[in-house]
Every structure is written in structure tokens, then in C-alpha cells.
mmCIF file of C-alpha atoms in Angstrom:
data_model
loop_
_atom_site.group_PDB
_atom_site.id
_atom_site.type_symbol
_atom_site.label_atom_id
_atom_site.label_comp_id
_atom_site.label_asym_id
_atom_site.label_seq_id
_atom_site.Cartn_x
_atom_site.Cartn_y
_atom_site.Cartn_z
ATOM 1 C CA MET A 1 -76.688 -48.870 -6.144
ATOM 2 C CA GLN A 2 -76.009 -45.584 -7.927
ATOM 3 C CA SER A 3 -75.634 -43.927 -4.538
ATOM 4 C CA ILE A 4 -72.989 -46.463 -3.555
ATOM 5 C CA THR A 5 -71.181 -45.947 -6.853
ATOM 6 C CA ARG A 6 -71.186 -42.180 -6.347
ATOM 7 C CA LEU A 7 -69.827 -42.716 -2.827
ATOM 8 C CA HIS A 8 -66.983 -44.853 -4.106
ATOM 9 C CA LYS A 9 -66.165 -42.270 -6.760
ATOM 10 C CA SER A 10 -66.187 -39.513 -4.174
ATOM 11 C CA ARG A 11 -63.823 -41.447 -1.918
ATOM 12 C CA PHE A 12 -61.625 -42.233 -4.910
ATOM 13 C CA PHE A 13 -61.326 -38.564 -5.861
ATOM 14 C CA ASP A 14 -60.647 -37.660 -2.232
ATOM 15 C CA TYR A 15 -57.883 -40.237 -2.196
ATOM 16 C CA VAL A 16 -56.407 -38.903 -5.431
ATOM 17 C CA LEU A 17 -56.569 -35.358 -4.061
ATOM 18 C CA VAL A 18 -54.778 -36.385 -0.872
ATOM 19 C CA VAL A 19 -52.080 -38.225 -2.841
ATOM 20 C CA ALA A 20 -51.603 -35.274 -5.193
ATOM 21 C CA LEU A 21 -51.404 -32.849 -2.300
ATOM 22 C CA SER A 22 -48.876 -35.075 -0.551
ATOM 23 C CA ILE A 23 -46.724 -35.272 -3.674
ATOM 24 C CA PHE A 24 -46.919 -31.498 -4.071
ATOM 25 C CA LEU A 25 -45.862 -30.923 -0.451
ATOM 26 C CA ILE A 26 -43.003 -33.416 -0.744
ATOM 27 C CA THR A 27 -41.863 -31.763 -3.962
ATOM 28 C CA CYS A 28 -41.982 -28.312 -2.354
ATOM 29 C CA THR A 29 -40.021 -29.567 0.640
ATOM 30 C CA ILE A 30 -37.402 -31.200 -1.543
ATOM 31 C CA GLY A 31 -37.201 -28.094 -3.703
ATOM 32 C CA SER A 32 -36.865 -25.905 -0.653
ATOM 33 C CA ASP A 33 -34.196 -28.177 0.778
ATOM 34 C CA ASN A 34 -32.371 -28.098 -2.551
ATOM 35 C CA ARG A 35 -32.549 -24.323 -2.680
ATOM 36 C CA VAL A 36 -31.268 -24.063 0.890
ATOM 37 C CA ALA A 37 -28.497 -26.531 0.108
ATOM 38 C CA SER A 38 -27.662 -24.580 -3.041
ATOM 39 C CA LEU A 39 -27.525 -21.305 -1.133
ATOM 40 C CA GLU A 40 -25.346 -22.864 1.554
ATOM 41 C CA HIS A 41 -23.056 -24.305 -1.118
ATOM 42 C CA ASN A 42 -22.787 -20.949 -2.886
ATOM 43 C CA ALA A 43 -22.053 -19.238 0.416
ATOM 44 C CA ARG A 44 -19.297 -21.746 1.172
ATOM 45 C CA VAL A 45 -17.804 -21.299 -2.302
ATOM 46 C CA ALA A 46 -17.956 -17.517 -1.991
ATOM 47 C CA SER A 47 -16.313 -17.705 1.423
ATOM 48 C CA MET A 48 -13.565 -19.959 0.082
ATOM 49 C CA GLN A 49 -12.998 -17.646 -2.883
ATOM 50 C CA HIS A 50 -12.821 -14.673 -0.523
ATOM 51 C CA GLU A 51 -10.260 -16.401 1.693
ATOM 52 C CA GLU A 52 -8.205 -17.454 -1.338
ATOM 53 C CA ALA A 53 -8.282 -13.920 -2.721
ATOM 54 C CA LEU A 54 -7.306 -12.538 0.677
ATOM 55 C CA ALA A 55 -4.397 -14.979 0.880
ATOM 56 C CA ARG A 56 -3.253 -14.001 -2.617
ATOM 57 C CA SER A 57 -3.640 -10.326 -1.787
ATOM 58 C CA ARG A 58 -1.349 -10.708 1.206
ATOM 59 C CA THR A 59 1.406 -12.024 -1.079
ATOM 60 C CA LEU A 60 1.131 -9.155 -3.571
ATOM 61 C CA ARG A 61 3.301 -6.766 -1.575
ATOM 62 C CA ILE A 62 6.951 -6.999 -2.452
ATOM 63 C CA ASP A 63 8.812 -8.731 0.351
ATOM 64 C CA ARG A 64 10.984 -6.332 2.340
ATOM 65 C CA SER A 65 12.150 -8.964 4.819
ATOM 66 C CA VAL A 66 15.346 -9.672 2.840
ATOM 67 C CA PRO A 67 16.260 -6.434 1.043
ATOM 68 C CA ASN A 68 19.498 -6.303 -0.927
ATOM 69 C CA ARG A 69 20.955 -3.799 1.533
ATOM 70 C CA THR A 70 20.018 -2.812 5.052
ATOM 71 C CA GLU A 71 23.111 -0.951 6.264
ATOM 72 C CA CYS A 72 25.697 1.436 4.782
ATOM 73 C CA GLU A 73 29.328 1.766 5.769
ATOM 74 C CA ILE A 74 30.020 5.227 7.103
ATOM 75 C CA THR A 75 32.699 6.301 4.629
ATOM 76 C CA ARG A 76 32.129 8.777 1.815
ATOM 77 C CA PRO A 77 32.565 6.410 -1.193
ATOM 78 C CA THR A 78 30.643 3.461 0.290
ATOM 79 C CA PHE A 79 27.976 5.718 1.804
ATOM 80 C CA MET A 80 27.104 7.203 -1.588
ATOM 81 C CA THR A 81 27.075 3.866 -3.378
ATOM 82 C CA CYS A 82 25.062 2.042 -0.734
ATOM 83 C CA LEU A 83 22.503 4.786 -0.133
ATOM 84 C CA SER A 84 21.991 5.240 -3.889
ATOM 85 C CA ALA A 85 21.239 1.538 -4.174
ATOM 86 C CA MET A 86 18.750 1.648 -1.290
ATOM 87 C CA VAL A 87 16.890 4.596 -2.821
ATOM 88 C CA GLU A 88 16.828 2.915 -6.232
ATOM 89 C CA GLU A 89 15.495 -0.286 -4.673
ATOM 90 C CA GLU A 90 12.713 1.638 -2.949
ATOM 91 C CA ASN A 91 11.885 3.357 -6.229
ATOM 92 C CA SER A 92 11.713 -0.058 -7.926
ATOM 93 C CA ILE A 93 9.208 -1.247 -5.333
ATOM 94 C CA ILE A 94 7.058 1.837 -5.843
ATOM 95 C CA ASN A 95 7.241 1.496 -9.633
ATOM 96 C CA ALA A 96 5.998 -2.073 -9.297
ATOM 97 C CA TYR A 97 3.066 -0.819 -7.199
ATOM 98 C CA ARG A 98 2.279 1.896 -9.746
ATOM 99 C CA LYS A 99 2.396 -0.562 -12.635
ATOM 100 C CA ARG A 100 -0.071 -2.876 -10.923
ATOM 101 C CA ALA A 101 -2.413 -0.008 -10.006
ATOM 102 C CA ILE A 102 -2.440 1.184 -13.629
ATOM 103 C CA GLU A 103 -3.074 -2.344 -14.925
ATOM 104 C CA VAL A 104 -5.960 -2.802 -12.499
ATOM 105 C CA ALA A 105 -7.514 0.525 -13.546
ATOM 106 C CA ILE A 106 -7.194 -0.281 -17.272
ATOM 107 C CA SER A 107 -8.709 -3.738 -16.801
ATOM 108 C CA ARG A 108 -11.618 -2.284 -14.817
ATOM 109 C CA ASP A 109 -12.270 0.374 -17.454
ATOM 110 C CA LEU A 110 -12.262 -2.209 -20.246
ATOM 111 C CA THR A 111 -14.382 -4.863 -18.526
ATOM 112 C CA GLY A 112 -16.523 -2.743 -16.211
ATOM 113 C CA SER A 113 -15.580 -4.938 -13.252
ATOM 114 C CA MET A 114 -12.670 -5.746 -10.963
ATOM 115 C CA GLU A 115 -11.319 -9.024 -9.594
ATOM 116 C CA LEU A 116 -11.760 -9.411 -5.853
ATOM 117 C CA GLU A 117 -8.036 -9.688 -5.184
ATOM 118 C CA ASP A 118 -7.375 -6.557 -7.273
ATOM 119 C CA ALA A 119 -10.039 -4.596 -5.383
ATOM 120 C CA MET A 120 -8.599 -5.741 -2.052
ATOM 121 C CA TRP A 121 -5.064 -4.869 -3.124
ATOM 122 C CA LEU A 122 -6.147 -1.416 -4.259
ATOM 123 C CA GLU A 123 -7.893 -0.748 -0.936
ATOM 124 C CA ASP A 124 -4.801 -1.978 0.879
ATOM 125 C CA MET A 125 -2.633 0.475 -1.063
ATOM 126 C CA LYS A 126 -4.978 3.381 -0.388
ATOM 127 C CA ALA A 127 -4.912 2.570 3.321
ATOM 128 C CA HIS A 128 -1.116 2.216 3.286
ATOM 129 C CA TYR A 129 -0.635 5.646 1.718
ATOM 130 C CA GLY A 130 -3.567 7.316 3.476
ATOM 131 C CA ALA A 131 -5.188 8.159 0.131
ATOM 132 C CA LYS A 132 -8.913 8.872 -0.075
ATOM 133 C CA ASP A 133 -9.182 7.865 -3.744
ATOM 134 C CA GLU A 134 -7.165 6.494 -6.663
ATOM 135 C CA ARG A 135 -6.184 9.957 -7.873
ATOM 136 C CA GLU A 136 -4.560 10.759 -4.542
ATOM 137 C CA LEU A 137 -3.009 7.291 -4.405
ATOM 138 C CA MET A 138 -1.164 7.853 -7.692
ATOM 139 C CA LEU A 139 0.094 11.212 -6.412
ATOM 140 C CA ARG A 140 1.464 9.608 -3.266
ATOM 141 C CA MET A 141 2.689 6.303 -4.669
ATOM 142 C CA ASP A 142 5.546 7.699 -6.723
ATOM 143 C CA VAL A 143 9.336 7.714 -6.857
ATOM 144 C CA ILE A 144 11.798 10.179 -5.351
ATOM 145 C CA PRO A 145 14.804 11.317 -7.436
ATOM 146 C CA VAL A 146 17.973 9.610 -6.231
ATOM 147 C CA GLU A 147 20.042 12.831 -6.289
ATOM 148 C CA MET A 148 17.468 14.583 -4.130
ATOM 149 C CA ALA A 149 17.484 11.828 -1.496
ATOM 150 C CA LEU A 150 21.291 11.674 -1.535
ATOM 151 C CA ALA A 151 21.688 15.440 -1.196
ATOM 152 C CA GLN A 152 19.250 15.681 1.715
ATOM 153 C CA SER A 153 20.890 12.756 3.472
ATOM 154 C CA ILE A 154 24.378 14.188 3.008
ATOM 155 C CA LEU A 155 23.280 17.479 4.550
ATOM 156 C CA GLU A 156 21.056 16.034 7.291
ATOM 157 C CA SER A 157 23.439 13.304 8.452
ATOM 158 C CA GLY A 158 26.821 14.836 7.583
ATOM 159 C CA TRP A 159 27.675 11.919 5.307
ATOM 160 C CA GLY A 160 26.337 9.564 7.954
ATOM 161 C CA GLN A 161 28.704 10.966 10.602
ATOM 162 C CA SER A 162 26.159 12.731 12.816
ATOM 163 C CA TYR A 163 25.363 11.244 16.212
ATOM 164 C CA ALA A 164 21.770 10.498 15.182
ATOM 165 C CA ALA A 165 23.027 8.724 12.061
ATOM 166 C CA ARG A 166 25.746 6.682 13.766
ATOM 167 C CA VAL A 167 23.747 5.667 16.828
ATOM 168 C CA GLY A 168 20.142 5.929 15.684
ATOM 169 C CA LYS A 169 20.578 5.034 11.976
ATOM 170 C CA GLY A 170 18.695 8.196 10.977
ATOM 171 C CA LEU A 171 19.941 9.497 7.625
ATOM 172 C CA PHE A 172 17.398 12.209 6.794
ATOM 173 C CA GLY A 173 17.044 14.287 9.951
ATOM 174 C CA GLN A 174 13.694 12.749 10.928
ATOM 175 C CA ILE A 175 12.402 13.765 14.344
ATOM 176 C CA GLN A 176 9.823 12.222 16.645
ATOM 177 C CA SER A 177 6.344 13.688 16.599
ATOM 178 C CA ARG A 178 4.836 11.762 19.528
ATOM 179 C CA GLY A 179 7.854 11.177 21.679
ATOM 180 C CA THR A 180 8.001 7.385 21.458
ATOM 181 C CA HIS A 181 10.341 4.885 19.845
ATOM 182 C CA SER A 182 10.988 1.165 20.021
ATOM 183 C CA VAL A 183 14.723 1.251 19.236
ATOM 184 C CA THR A 184 17.211 1.292 22.106
ATOM 185 C CA VAL A 185 19.288 4.478 21.939
ATOM 186 C CA PRO A 186 21.008 6.642 24.592
ATOM 187 C CA TRP A 187 18.496 9.508 24.345
ATOM 188 C CA THR A 188 15.060 9.410 25.923
ATOM 189 C CA PRO A 189 11.938 9.621 23.735
ATOM 190 C CA GLY A 190 10.386 13.015 23.318
ATOM 191 C CA PRO A 191 8.909 15.397 20.769
ATOM 192 C CA ASP A 192 11.542 16.942 18.478
ATOM 193 C CA ARG A 193 14.106 14.318 19.483
ATOM 194 C CA PRO A 194 15.882 12.393 16.663
ATOM 195 C CA GLN A 195 13.830 9.471 15.398
ATOM 196 C CA PRO A 196 15.925 6.299 15.738
ATOM 197 C CA PHE A 197 15.655 3.337 13.373
ATOM 198 C CA SER A 198 16.686 -0.304 13.483
ATOM 199 C CA SER A 199 18.589 0.010 10.185
ATOM 200 C CA HIS A 200 19.566 2.498 7.510
ATOM 201 C CA ARG A 201 17.068 0.806 5.238
ATOM 202 C CA GLU A 202 14.258 1.554 7.683
ATOM 203 C CA SER A 203 15.320 5.201 7.674
ATOM 204 C CA VAL A 204 15.085 5.280 3.860
ATOM 205 C CA ILE A 205 11.584 3.765 3.930
ATOM 206 C CA ALA A 206 10.477 6.331 6.525
ATOM 207 C CA TYR A 207 11.892 9.154 4.390
ATOM 208 C CA PHE A 208 9.845 7.956 1.405
ATOM 209 C CA MET A 209 6.670 7.656 3.467
ATOM 210 C CA ASN A 210 7.238 11.111 4.942
ATOM 211 C CA LEU A 211 7.521 12.808 1.550
ATOM 212 C CA ASN A 212 4.751 10.695 0.024
ATOM 213 C CA THR A 213 2.122 11.127 2.747
ATOM 214 C CA HIS A 214 2.764 14.176 4.967
ATOM 215 C CA PRO A 215 0.495 17.180 4.263
ATOM 216 C CA ALA A 216 3.528 19.512 4.317
ATOM 217 C CA TYR A 217 4.724 17.999 1.028
ATOM 218 C CA ALA A 218 1.450 18.012 -0.904
ATOM 219 C CA GLY A 219 2.853 20.653 -3.281
ATOM 220 C CA PHE A 220 5.923 18.503 -3.894
ATOM 221 C CA ARG A 221 3.723 15.545 -4.824
ATOM 222 C CA VAL A 222 1.640 17.575 -7.273
ATOM 223 C CA ALA A 223 4.769 19.042 -8.906
ATOM 224 C CA ARG A 224 6.339 15.576 -9.144
ATOM 225 C CA GLU A 225 3.532 14.573 -11.490
ATOM 226 C CA SER A 226 4.982 16.930 -14.112
ATOM 227 C CA THR A 227 8.702 16.638 -13.439
ATOM 228 C CA LYS A 228 11.227 14.396 -11.734
ATOM 229 C CA ASP A 229 13.948 17.065 -11.826
ATOM 230 C CA PRO A 230 15.385 17.068 -8.264
ATOM 231 C CA ILE A 231 16.403 20.739 -8.346
ATOM 232 C CA GLN A 232 12.910 21.848 -9.373
ATOM 233 C CA LEU A 233 11.234 19.555 -6.841
ATOM 234 C CA MET A 234 13.356 20.908 -3.998
ATOM 235 C CA ASN A 235 11.575 24.246 -4.453
ATOM 236 C CA TYR A 236 8.533 22.613 -2.819
ATOM 237 C CA MET A 237 10.457 21.400 0.243
ATOM 238 C CA ASP A 238 10.547 24.658 2.210
ATOM 239 C CA ARG A 239 8.791 22.998 5.176
ATOM 240 C CA TYR A 240 11.370 20.212 5.497
ATOM 241 C CA SER A 241 13.682 22.448 7.523
ATOM 242 C CA VAL A 242 13.216 25.515 9.700
ATOM 243 C CA ARG A 243 15.886 27.134 7.530
ATOM 244 C CA GLY A 244 13.379 27.320 4.676
ATOM 245 C CA ARG A 245 14.795 28.717 1.407
ATOM 246 C CA ASP A 246 18.375 28.668 2.679
ATOM 247 C CA TYR A 247 18.027 24.922 3.232
ATOM 248 C CA ILE A 248 16.573 24.452 -0.253
ATOM 249 C CA ARG A 249 19.426 26.358 -1.904
ATOM 250 C CA GLN A 250 22.032 24.353 -0.001
ATOM 251 C CA VAL A 251 20.459 21.020 -0.998
ATOM 252 C CA GLN A 252 20.179 22.201 -4.603
ATOM 253 C CA GLY A 253 23.893 23.016 -4.564
ATOM 254 C CA ILE A 254 24.690 19.490 -3.375
ATOM 255 C CA ILE A 255 22.452 18.053 -6.104
ATOM 256 C CA VAL A 256 24.394 20.001 -8.744
ATOM 257 C CA SER A 257 27.669 18.638 -7.341
ATOM 258 C CA ILE A 258 26.317 15.081 -7.409
ATOM 259 C CA GLN A 259 25.154 15.500 -10.994
ATOM 260 C CA LYS A 260 28.616 16.777 -11.941
ATOM 261 C CA SER A 261 30.096 13.724 -10.191
ATOM 262 C CA GLU A 262 32.111 15.934 -7.854
ATOM 263 C CA LEU A 263 30.948 13.979 -4.799
ATOM 264 C CA LYS A 264 31.226 10.463 -6.221
#
């Protein structure tokens, strides 16, 4: 009788053990499924946040598709007024970029972190200006004095009357480096040929990018950090023209005339 009782107890404990083990396995499976589901959910949320940040980042650049001015009339009074406005508009765009870059840096320094869209925007700016770090970005992403741009354009394009300016919209004497262009002009593509543009505005943008990114003007960019005086900055532009210092002195003379309002 006692043997039978012990047998029943043994079977009972076996049954309890099996039930407990089953519950444990079910719980582990559910927990594992929940963890997997949680990870999948977090991954989806992170992906959505990334896409949203990317979409926002793409809208952070100031829209150039409808600028205030794209062309200038080729007469002395209208040329000066229109080109001045284009240069000032480009400077406003760059100032907006600089302001955002500074705000992002200050926020990161204060909080020790950076929003995803800010980090993406900053990387986009560094890629746009070919900068290896933020220090170089701030050197490159800077304004150009209006008088300096006007004086160079007056000399390079003959007040917009040169053939390259009238036909190819080039206002700053830019030349092709690779011998290709997408604008239809009478001359064939080739190295050292005038670089044509689809609009005067495009020529202004190219002029800014040239001075702000080309290795030949690294000294100009460093000097610009300390001064925005166009006459002083022209001293670092000896590689802009094969005429070297003679070119610089001539542009500086035009700048003085502009500042005295003799050319307005």
C-alpha cells in the first residue's frame, strides 16, 4: 500500500515537473517573441525617424530654383545694380548656412550630442564645399565682398560686353578645366576655353564656389577670416590671372572707384 502511495506521489511530482517545464518553455518563447517584436518595432521606428530626418535635411538648403534675379541687362547702370544684387543674395545664402552651422556646433557643445538631421546637414555641407572638417568648412563657407566681385567682373567681362559674357553668360573670366560643357555656345569645348553658363546667376554661383573651394585661393580664405576689406583680400588673388600683381593692382583700382561711387 505504501509502495503504491509512493508511486502515485512520484507520478504526481513528475507531472508537476512536466507542467512547470512546459510553462517555463512557453514563457521563454513568448518572451523571446516579444523581444524580437520589440527589436523589429524599434528598427522600424529608427528607420522611419531616419527617413524623416533625411527628408527634412533635403529641405534645409535654401531654394535656388526661383532666385530674385537670374539675368542682368548689359548696360553699365543696370549691370552694376543687378550684379550687386546677385552677389548680395549669394552672400545672404552663405550667411544663413554659417548661422545654422554655428547654432549646430553650440548646441552640440552644450548637450554633448547632435540631432540626426543636424549631423546629416553638416555632412552635406562639408561634402558640398569639399571640407575635411568643420574648421575648413567655416573657412570655405563665407561671403565675398560685393566690391571685389563687381570689380573682377567689370574687368573680366568688360562690363558684360565681352563675347564670353554676351554669348556664354560668363561674368568672371572662368575657363574650362576639363574641356566639357552642357550649354550650347558657338565655341567647341576644350581646356582653357571660356566656361559657358545657362544664366548670369549660374556664373555668380560658380565664381563663389571657385574662390571658396579652389586650392589656389586658400590664402584668400584664411585672410578673409580676419578681414572683409576687398582691397586687402585682393592681395591674395595673384593666381586668378596670369597677369599676377598687375591684375591685382588693376582690380584694386576699380574697387577704389566703386567705393568712391565713380562707377555707379
